[in-house]
Every structure is written in C-alpha cells, then in structure tokens.
PDB file of C-alpha atoms in Angstrom:
ATOM      1  CA  MET A 275      -2.007  35.710 -94.894  1.00  0.00           C
ATOM      2  CA  SER A 276      -5.157  37.661 -92.882  1.00  0.00           C
ATOM      3  CA  GLY A 277      -5.758  38.403 -89.542  1.00  0.00           C
ATOM      4  CA  VAL A 278      -5.066  41.201 -86.879  1.00  0.00           C
ATOM      5  CA  TRP A 279      -1.658  42.657 -85.524  1.00  0.00           C
ATOM      6  CA  LEU A 280      -1.839  42.239 -81.386  1.00  0.00           C
ATOM      7  CA  PHE A 281       0.762  44.682 -79.387  1.00  0.00           C
ATOM      8  CA  LYS A 282       1.418  42.245 -76.125  1.00  0.00           C
ATOM      9  CA  ASN A 283       4.144  42.555 -73.609  1.00  0.00           C
ATOM     10  CA  GLY A 284       6.615  44.554 -75.823  1.00  0.00           C
ATOM     11  CA  VAL A 285       5.843  42.055 -78.751  1.00  0.00           C
ATOM     12  CA  VAL A 286       3.965  42.468 -82.038  1.00  0.00           C
ATOM     13  CA  ARG A 287       2.458  39.391 -83.802  1.00  0.00           C
ATOM     14  CA  LEU A 288       0.103  38.349 -86.216  1.00  0.00           C
ATOM     15  CA  VAL A 289      -2.839  36.165 -85.040  1.00  0.00           C
ATOM     16  CA  GLU A 290      -4.358  34.786 -88.360  1.00  0.00           C
ATOM     17  CA  LYS A 291      -8.152  33.892 -88.591  1.00  0.00           C
ATOM     18  CA  GLN A 292      -8.010  29.897 -88.657  1.00  0.00           C
ATOM     19  CA  GLN A 293     -10.464  27.393 -89.296  1.00  0.00           C
ATOM     20  CA  ALA A 294      -7.809  24.315 -89.284  1.00  0.00           C
ATOM     21  CA  THR A 295      -6.888  21.392 -87.482  1.00  0.00           C
ATOM     22  CA  ALA A 296      -3.868  20.461 -85.886  1.00  0.00           C
ATOM     23  CA  GLY A 297      -1.158  20.808 -88.286  1.00  0.00           C
ATOM     24  CA  THR A 298      -2.493  23.038 -90.440  1.00  0.00           C
ATOM     25  CA  SER A 299      -2.996  26.459 -91.211  1.00  0.00           C
ATOM     26  CA  VAL A 300      -5.384  28.841 -93.113  1.00  0.00           C
ATOM     27  CA  ALA A 301      -3.725  31.435 -95.177  1.00  0.00           C
ATOM     28  CA  GLY A 302      -5.033  32.810 -98.289  1.00  0.00           C
ATOM     29  CA  GLY A 303      -8.301  30.789 -97.827  1.00  0.00           C
ATOM     30  CA  ARG A 304      -6.225  27.813 -98.727  1.00  0.00           C
ATOM     31  CA  ARG A 305      -5.288  25.236 -95.862  1.00  0.00           C
ATOM     32  CA  LYS A 306      -1.551  24.623 -95.353  1.00  0.00           C
ATOM     33  CA  ALA A 307       0.577  22.163 -93.975  1.00  0.00           C
ATOM     34  CA  LEU A 308       4.256  21.323 -92.907  1.00  0.00           C
ATOM     35  CA  VAL A 309       5.787  18.751 -94.919  1.00  0.00           C
ATOM     36  CA  HIS A 310       9.273  17.241 -94.526  1.00  0.00           C
ATOM     37  CA  THR A 311      10.794  16.995 -97.461  1.00  0.00           C
ATOM     38  CA  PRO A 312      13.413  14.006 -97.229  1.00  0.00           C
ATOM     39  CA  SER A 313      10.160  11.657 -95.919  1.00  0.00           C
ATOM     40  CA  GLY A 314       7.370  13.533 -97.987  1.00  0.00           C
ATOM     41  CA  GLN A 315       5.516  13.463 -94.434  1.00  0.00           C
ATOM     42  CA  VAL A 316       3.211  15.909 -93.219  1.00  0.00           C
ATOM     43  CA  VAL A 317       4.658  17.193 -89.548  1.00  0.00           C
ATOM     44  CA  SER A 318       1.025  16.358 -87.226  1.00  0.00           C
ATOM     45  CA  SER A 319       3.058  16.822 -84.042  1.00  0.00           C
ATOM     46  CA  TYR A 320       5.433  18.638 -82.109  1.00  0.00           C
ATOM     47  CA  ALA A 321       6.961  15.353 -81.306  1.00  0.00           C
ATOM     48  CA  ALA A 322       7.461  14.617 -85.195  1.00  0.00           C
ATOM     49  CA  LEU A 323       8.779  18.397 -85.547  1.00  0.00           C
ATOM     50  CA  GLU A 324      11.335  17.746 -82.859  1.00  0.00           C
ATOM     51  CA  ALA A 325      12.314  14.596 -83.955  1.00  0.00           C
ATOM     52  CA  ARG A 326      12.914  15.941 -87.410  1.00  0.00           C
ATOM     53  CA  LEU A 327      14.749  19.116 -86.078  1.00  0.00           C
ATOM     54  CA  THR A 328      16.739  17.520 -83.610  1.00  0.00           C
ATOM     55  CA  ALA A 329      18.196  15.205 -86.354  1.00  0.00           C
ATOM     56  CA  LEU A 330      19.195  18.388 -88.148  1.00  0.00           C
ATOM     57  CA  GLY A 331      21.264  19.891 -85.394  1.00  0.00           C
ATOM     58  CA  TRP A 332      18.337  22.012 -83.358  1.00  0.00           C
ATOM     59  CA  GLU A 333      18.453  21.745 -79.547  1.00  0.00           C
ATOM     60  CA  ARG A 334      15.379  22.643 -77.733  1.00  0.00           C
ATOM     61  CA  TYR A 335      15.142  25.411 -74.865  1.00  0.00           C
ATOM     62  CA  TYR A 336      12.779  24.707 -71.942  1.00  0.00           C
ATOM     63  CA  GLU A 337      13.467  27.775 -70.281  1.00  0.00           C
ATOM     64  CA  ASP A 338       9.687  29.287 -70.956  1.00  0.00           C
ATOM     65  CA  PRO A 339       6.815  26.742 -70.534  1.00  0.00           C
ATOM     66  CA  SER A 340       4.639  29.248 -73.278  1.00  0.00           C
ATOM     67  CA  LEU A 341       7.019  28.676 -75.767  1.00  0.00           C
ATOM     68  CA  PHE A 342       8.384  25.631 -77.668  1.00  0.00           C
ATOM     69  CA  GLN A 343      12.151  26.598 -78.459  1.00  0.00           C
ATOM     70  CA  PHE A 344      14.821  25.874 -80.948  1.00  0.00           C
ATOM     71  CA  HIS A 345      17.953  26.650 -81.121  1.00  0.00           C
ATOM     72  CA  LYS A 346      21.233  25.859 -83.520  1.00  0.00           C
ATOM     73  CA  ARG A 347      24.441  25.562 -82.199  1.00  0.00           C
ATOM     74  CA  GLY A 348      27.078  28.157 -83.982  1.00  0.00           C
ATOM     75  CA  SER A 349      24.212  30.372 -85.377  1.00  0.00           C
ATOM     76  CA  LEU A 350      21.579  33.371 -84.372  1.00  0.00           C
ATOM     77  CA  ASP A 351      18.573  31.280 -85.525  1.00  0.00           C
ATOM     78  CA  LEU A 352      15.739  30.815 -82.762  1.00  0.00           C
ATOM     79  CA  ILE A 353      12.413  28.978 -83.400  1.00  0.00           C
ATOM     80  CA  SER A 354       9.654  30.075 -81.103  1.00  0.00           C
ATOM     81  CA  LEU A 355       6.524  28.424 -81.626  1.00  0.00           C
ATOM     82  CA  PRO A 356       3.089  28.160 -79.346  1.00  0.00           C
ATOM     83  CA  ALA A 357       2.776  25.894 -76.798  1.00  0.00           C
ATOM     84  CA  ASP A 358      -0.475  24.582 -78.288  1.00  0.00           C
ATOM     85  CA  PHE A 359       0.034  22.623 -81.340  1.00  0.00           C
ATOM     86  CA  SER A 360      -3.557  23.940 -82.681  1.00  0.00           C
ATOM     87  CA  ALA A 361      -2.126  27.406 -82.731  1.00  0.00           C
ATOM     88  CA  PHE A 362       1.064  26.421 -85.057  1.00  0.00           C
ATOM     89  CA  SER A 363       0.214  28.756 -88.157  1.00  0.00           C
ATOM     90  CA  SER A 364       2.003  29.072 -91.824  1.00  0.00           C
ATOM     91  CA  VAL A 365       3.842  31.882 -90.127  1.00  0.00           C
ATOM     92  CA  HIS A 366       5.450  29.670 -87.963  1.00  0.00           C
ATOM     93  CA  MET A 367       5.848  27.066 -90.987  1.00  0.00           C
ATOM     94  CA  TYR A 368       7.314  29.374 -93.215  1.00  0.00           C
ATOM     95  CA  ASP A 369      10.052  29.953 -90.415  1.00  0.00           C
ATOM     96  CA  ILE A 370      11.011  26.553 -90.454  1.00  0.00           C
ATOM     97  CA  VAL A 371      11.239  26.277 -93.562  1.00  0.00           C
ATOM     98  CA  VAL A 372      13.594  29.454 -94.050  1.00  0.00           C
ATOM     99  CA  LYS A 373      15.701  28.365 -91.173  1.00  0.00           C
ATOM    100  CA  ASN A 374      15.553  24.973 -92.988  1.00  0.00           C
ATOM    101  CA  ARG A 375      15.416  25.277 -96.864  1.00  0.00           C
ATOM    102  CA  ASP A 376      16.222  21.417 -97.812  1.00  0.00           C
ATOM    103  CA  SER A 377      14.358  20.112 -94.945  1.00  0.00           C
ATOM    104  CA  PHE A 378      11.190  21.169 -94.810  1.00  0.00           C
ATOM    105  CA  ARG A 379       8.320  22.525 -96.982  1.00  0.00           C
ATOM    106  CA  VAL A 380       4.955  24.404 -96.511  1.00  0.00           C
ATOM    107  CA  VAL A 381       1.934  22.738 -99.435  1.00  0.00           C
ATOM    108  CA  ASP A 382      -1.638  23.622 -99.787  1.00  0.00           C
ATOM    109  CA  ALA A 383      -3.477  20.723 -98.054  1.00  0.00           C
TER     110      ALA A 383
END
C-alpha cells in the first residue's frame, strides 16, 4: 500500500493513492475488490454491504453522518467506513475481512 499518512483531529490514517472505481481500490498497483465468499458476489455498494453485515449480526450506528459504522453485539469490534463509497479502500476491505473471516475476502479485480 502506498499513500500519505494524515493526522487530523487526533486520528492518524493512511490516504491511499486511488485511481479506482467504486467498490475497488488500488493497492500495490493492482485493483482490489471485496467479495462476499458464500455468494461469490463483489460488494459494489454500501447497501449490499449493509445487507451482508446485518445478516451476520452487525448493527448499524447512525450517530456520525460522516461515517458508516457497524458494531457487533457482544464484542468490542467496530467497523468504521467513510460515508462516501468512492473512498472505500483496501484498508477498509481488510478490516471487514479480519472481523468476518469466513464471509468476506479481498481479491485482485
């Protein structure tokens, strides 16, 4: 992954160099896509992602309109995504995969 580290409002984050379309990210020169493993479908919108996560027991938080957040009851896990799906990057994809190992994977698009 390449990009620039930004520090804003006490939070450090990596801003990747992106030239990708919605649902994909460029990492290491290759486009990445998040795939729902049981169905084999590429996640192409937050509506599709929300449906998959809700089915896995994740609950949506609506407190911060600048973020798309999910919490799983009974755990400390929190998935925080940018409100704009075009800013959805491989970092966010891998965060989802780590917290849902059997349900998602990241592939080269």
